[in-house]
Coordinates of N, CA and C in Angstrom, one line a residue:
Q13 N 191.4 94.3 153.2 CA 190.4 95.4 153.4 C 191.1 96.7 152.9
V14 N 190.4 97.4 152.0 CA 191.0 98.6 151.5 C 190.6 99.8 152.4
Q15 N 191.5 100.6 152.7 CA 191.3 101.7 153.6 C 192.0 103.0 153.1
F16 N 191.4 104.1 153.3 CA 192.1 105.4 153.0 C 192.0 106.3 154.2
V17 N 193.1 107.0 154.5 CA 193.1 108.0 155.5 C 193.4 109.3 154.8
E18 N 192.3 110.2 154.8 CA 192.4 111.5 154.2 C 192.7 112.5 155.2
S19 N 193.5 113.5 154.9 CA 193.7 114.6 155.8 C 194.1 115.8 155.1
G20 N 194.1 117.0 155.8 CA 194.6 118.2 155.2 C 193.5 119.2 154.9
G21 N 192.2 118.8 155.0 CA 191.2 119.7 154.8 C 191.0 120.8 155.9
G22 N 190.2 121.8 155.6 CA 189.9 122.8 156.7 C 189.4 124.0 156.1
L23 N 189.4 125.1 156.9 CA 188.9 126.4 156.6 C 190.1 127.3 156.2
V24 N 190.0 127.9 155.0 CA 191.0 128.8 154.6 C 190.4 130.0 153.9
Q25 N 191.1 131.1 153.9 CA 190.6 132.3 153.3 C 190.9 132.3 151.8
P26 N 190.1 133.0 151.0 CA 190.4 133.1 149.6 C 191.8 133.5 149.3
G27 N 192.4 132.8 148.4 CA 193.8 133.1 148.1 C 194.8 132.2 148.9
G28 N 194.3 131.5 149.8 CA 195.1 130.6 150.7 C 195.4 129.3 150.0
S29 N 196.1 128.5 150.8 CA 196.6 127.2 150.3 C 196.2 126.1 151.3
L30 N 196.1 124.9 150.7 CA 195.9 123.7 151.5 C 196.6 122.5 150.8
R31 N 197.0 121.5 151.5 CA 197.5 120.3 150.9 C 196.8 119.1 151.5
L32 N 196.1 118.4 150.6 CA 195.3 117.2 151.0 C 196.2 116.0 150.8
S33 N 196.1 115.0 151.7 CA 196.8 113.8 151.6 C 195.8 112.6 151.7
C34 N 196.1 111.5 151.1 CA 195.3 110.3 151.1 C 196.3 109.1 151.2
A35 N 196.3 108.5 152.3 CA 197.2 107.3 152.5 C 196.3 106.1 152.3
A36 N 196.7 105.2 151.5 CA 196.0 104.0 151.1 C 196.6 102.7 151.7
S37 N 195.8 101.8 152.1 CA 196.3 100.5 152.5 C 195.3 99.4 152.0
G38 N 195.8 98.2 151.8 CA 195.0 97.1 151.3 C 195.0 96.9 149.8
I39 N 195.7 97.8 149.1 CA 195.8 97.7 147.7 C 197.3 97.7 147.3
I40 N 197.6 97.3 146.1 CA 199.0 97.5 145.6 C 198.9 98.9 144.9
F41 N 199.3 99.8 145.7 CA 199.1 101.2 145.4 C 199.7 101.6 144.0
S42 N 200.8 101.1 143.7 CA 201.5 101.5 142.5 C 200.8 101.1 141.2
L43 N 199.9 100.1 141.4 CA 199.2 99.7 140.2 C 197.9 100.5 139.9
Y44 N 197.5 101.4 140.8 CA 196.3 102.1 140.7 C 196.5 103.5 140.2
G45 N 195.5 103.9 139.3 CA 195.4 105.3 139.1 C 194.7 106.0 140.3
M46 N 195.2 107.1 140.7 CA 194.6 107.8 141.8 C 194.0 109.1 141.4
G47 N 192.9 109.5 142.1 CA 192.2 110.7 141.7 C 191.7 111.5 142.9
W48 N 191.5 112.7 142.8 CA 190.7 113.5 143.7 C 189.5 114.0 143.1
Y49 N 188.3 113.8 143.7 CA 187.1 114.3 143.3 C 186.5 115.3 144.4
R50 N 185.5 116.1 144.0 CA 184.9 116.9 145.0 C 183.4 117.0 144.8
Q51 N 182.7 117.2 145.9 CA 181.3 117.3 145.8 C 180.8 118.5 146.7
A52 N 180.2 119.5 146.0 CA 179.7 120.6 146.7 C 178.2 120.3 147.1
P53 N 177.7 121.0 148.1 CA 176.3 120.7 148.6 C 175.3 120.8 147.4
G54 N 174.5 119.8 147.3 CA 173.5 119.8 146.3 C 174.0 119.5 144.9
K55 N 175.2 119.2 144.7 CA 175.8 119.0 143.4 C 176.4 117.6 143.3
E56 N 176.7 117.2 142.1 CA 177.3 115.9 141.8 C 178.7 115.9 142.1
R57 N 179.2 114.7 142.5 CA 180.7 114.5 142.7 C 181.4 114.6 141.3
K58 N 182.4 115.4 141.3 CA 183.1 115.6 140.0 C 184.6 115.5 140.1
L59 N 185.3 115.0 139.1 CA 186.7 114.9 139.1 C 187.4 116.2 139.2
V60 N 188.4 116.3 140.0 CA 189.3 117.5 140.1 C 190.6 117.2 139.4
A61 N 191.2 116.1 139.7 CA 192.5 115.8 139.2 C 192.8 114.3 139.3
R62 N 193.6 113.7 138.5 CA 194.0 112.4 138.6 C 195.4 112.2 138.1
I63 N 196.0 111.1 138.6 CA 197.4 110.7 138.2 C 197.4 109.2 138.0
S64 N 197.9 108.9 136.9 CA 197.9 107.5 136.5 C 199.1 106.7 137.2
S65 N 199.1 105.4 137.0 CA 200.1 104.6 137.7 C 201.5 105.0 137.2
D66 N 201.6 105.5 136.0 CA 202.9 105.9 135.4 C 203.2 107.4 135.6
G67 N 202.3 108.1 136.4 CA 202.6 109.5 136.7 C 202.0 110.5 135.8
T68 N 201.2 110.1 134.8 CA 200.6 111.1 133.9 C 199.4 111.8 134.7
T69 N 199.4 113.1 134.6 CA 198.4 113.9 135.3 C 197.3 114.5 134.4
E70 N 196.2 114.7 135.0 CA 195.1 115.4 134.3 C 194.3 116.2 135.3
Y71 N 193.9 117.4 134.8 CA 193.1 118.4 135.7 C 191.9 118.9 135.0
V72 N 190.9 119.2 135.7 CA 189.8 119.9 135.1 C 190.2 121.4 134.9
D73 N 189.6 122.1 134.0 CA 190.1 123.4 133.6 C 190.0 124.4 134.7
S74 N 189.1 124.2 135.6 CA 188.9 125.2 136.7 C 190.0 125.2 137.7
V75 N 190.8 124.2 137.8 CA 191.9 124.1 138.7 C 193.3 124.1 138.1
K76 N 193.4 124.2 136.8 CA 194.7 124.2 136.2 C 195.5 125.4 136.6
G77 N 196.7 125.2 136.9 CA 197.6 126.2 137.3 C 197.5 126.6 138.8
R78 N 196.5 126.0 139.5 CA 196.3 126.2 140.9 C 196.5 124.9 141.8
F79 N 196.1 123.8 141.2 CA 196.2 122.5 141.9 C 197.2 121.6 141.3
T80 N 197.9 120.9 142.1 CA 198.9 119.9 141.7 C 198.7 118.6 142.4
I81 N 198.5 117.5 141.6 CA 198.4 116.2 142.1 C 199.7 115.5 142.0
S82 N 200.0 114.7 143.0 CA 201.3 114.0 143.0 C 201.1 112.7 143.8
R83 N 202.0 111.8 143.7 CA 201.9 110.5 144.4 C 203.3 110.1 144.9
D84 N 203.3 109.4 146.0 CA 204.5 108.8 146.5 C 204.2 107.3 146.7
N85 N 204.7 106.5 145.8 CA 204.4 105.1 145.9 C 205.0 104.4 147.1
A86 N 206.1 104.9 147.5 CA 206.8 104.4 148.7 C 206.0 104.5 150.0
K87 N 205.2 105.6 150.0 CA 204.3 105.9 151.1 C 202.8 105.5 150.9
N88 N 202.5 105.0 149.7 CA 201.2 104.7 149.4 C 200.2 105.9 149.5
T89 N 200.7 107.0 149.1 CA 200.0 108.3 149.4 C 199.9 109.1 148.1
V90 N 198.7 109.7 148.0 CA 198.5 110.7 146.9 C 198.2 112.0 147.6
Y91 N 198.7 113.1 146.9 CA 198.5 114.5 147.5 C 197.8 115.3 146.5
L92 N 197.2 116.4 147.0 CA 196.6 117.4 146.2 C 197.0 118.8 146.8
Q93 N 198.0 119.4 146.2 CA 198.4 120.7 146.6 C 197.5 121.8 146.0
M94 N 196.9 122.6 146.8 CA 196.0 123.6 146.3 C 196.4 125.0 146.7
I95 N 196.6 125.9 145.7 CA 197.0 127.3 146.0 C 195.9 128.2 145.4
N96 N 196.0 129.4 145.8 CA 195.0 130.5 145.3 C 193.6 129.9 145.3
L97 N 193.2 129.4 146.5 CA 191.9 128.9 146.6 C 190.8 129.9 146.5
K98 N 189.7 129.5 145.9 CA 188.5 130.3 145.7 C 187.3 129.8 146.4
P99 N 186.4 130.6 146.7 CA 185.1 130.2 147.4 C 184.5 129.0 146.6
E100 N 184.6 129.0 145.3 CA 183.9 128.0 144.5 C 184.7 126.6 144.6
D101 N 185.8 126.6 145.3 CA 186.5 125.3 145.6 C 186.0 124.6 146.8
T102 N 185.1 125.3 147.5 CA 184.5 124.7 148.7 C 183.7 123.5 148.4
A103 N 184.0 122.4 149.0 CA 183.4 121.1 148.7 C 184.0 120.0 149.7
V104 N 183.4 118.8 149.7 CA 184.0 117.7 150.3 C 184.9 117.0 149.2
Y105 N 186.2 116.8 149.5 CA 187.1 116.2 148.6 C 187.3 114.7 148.9
F106 N 187.2 113.9 147.9 CA 187.3 112.5 148.0 C 188.5 111.9 147.2
C107 N 189.2 111.0 147.9 CA 190.3 110.3 147.2 C 189.7 109.1 146.5
N108 N 190.2 108.7 145.4 CA 189.8 107.6 144.6 C 190.9 106.8 144.1
A109 N 190.8 105.5 144.1 CA 191.8 104.5 143.5 C 191.0 103.7 142.5
R110 N 191.6 103.6 141.3 CA 190.9 102.9 140.2 C 191.9 102.1 139.4
R111 N 191.5 100.9 139.1 CA 192.4 100.0 138.3 C 191.5 99.2 137.4
F112 N 191.9 99.1 136.2 CA 191.2 98.3 135.2 C 192.0 96.9 135.1
S113 N 191.2 95.8 135.2 CA 191.8 94.5 135.1 C 191.0 93.6 134.3
V114 N 191.4 92.4 134.1 CA 190.6 91.5 133.3 C 189.3 91.2 134.0
R115 N 189.2 91.4 135.3 CA 188.0 91.2 136.0 C 187.0 92.4 135.9
G116 N 187.5 93.5 135.4 CA 186.6 94.7 135.4 C 187.3 95.9 136.0
I117 N 186.6 96.7 136.7 CA 187.1 97.9 137.3 C 187.1 97.7 138.8
D118 N 188.3 97.9 139.4 CA 188.4 98.0 140.9 C 188.4 99.5 141.3
D119 N 187.4 99.9 142.1 CA 187.2 101.3 142.3 C 186.9 101.5 143.8
Y120 N 187.8 102.3 144.4 CA 187.7 102.5 145.9 C 187.7 104.0 146.2
W121 N 186.9 104.3 147.3 CA 186.8 105.7 147.7 C 187.1 105.9 149.1
G122 N 187.7 107.1 149.4 CA 187.9 107.6 150.7 C 186.7 108.1 151.3
Q123 N 186.8 108.5 152.6 CA 185.6 109.0 153.3 C 185.3 110.5 153.1
G124 N 186.3 111.2 152.5 CA 186.1 112.6 152.2 C 186.7 113.5 153.3
T125 N 187.1 114.7 152.8 CA 187.6 115.7 153.8 C 187.1 117.1 153.3
Q126 N 186.6 117.8 154.3 CA 185.9 119.1 153.9 C 187.0 120.2 153.7
V127 N 186.8 120.9 152.6 CA 187.5 122.1 152.3 C 186.6 123.3 152.2
T128 N 186.8 124.3 153.0 CA 185.9 125.5 153.0 C 186.8 126.7 152.8
V129 N 186.4 127.4 151.7 CA 187.2 128.7 151.4 C 186.2 129.8 151.6
S130 N 186.5 130.6 152.6 CA 185.7 131.7 153.0 C 186.4 132.7 153.8
S131 N 186.0 134.0 153.7 CA 186.6 135.0 154.5 C 185.8 135.3 155.8

């Protein structure tokens, strides 16, 4: 059974920082690309950042220079360090694990953690 434990969300003032964590179990973590997505109220879920199994990272333009995704395969955990947070970063943040195999796509989601940026 695949499970994720997400943590680190909360309320922060503009310009503040948060670090999200997502600990995975039930998968061979090192084989999966990991990503963080976010969904604001009334909007679609969108990619924020992802890191491949070999450590290659990708970010959407709006978070470049402010967010850093990293992974610790020994702890089966992916992180999202967020600095200089803006009100428009307010959303529920979801952890994702994805792997392409001969069977197709294995795609798993965490339960989400709320990030609110407000003064």
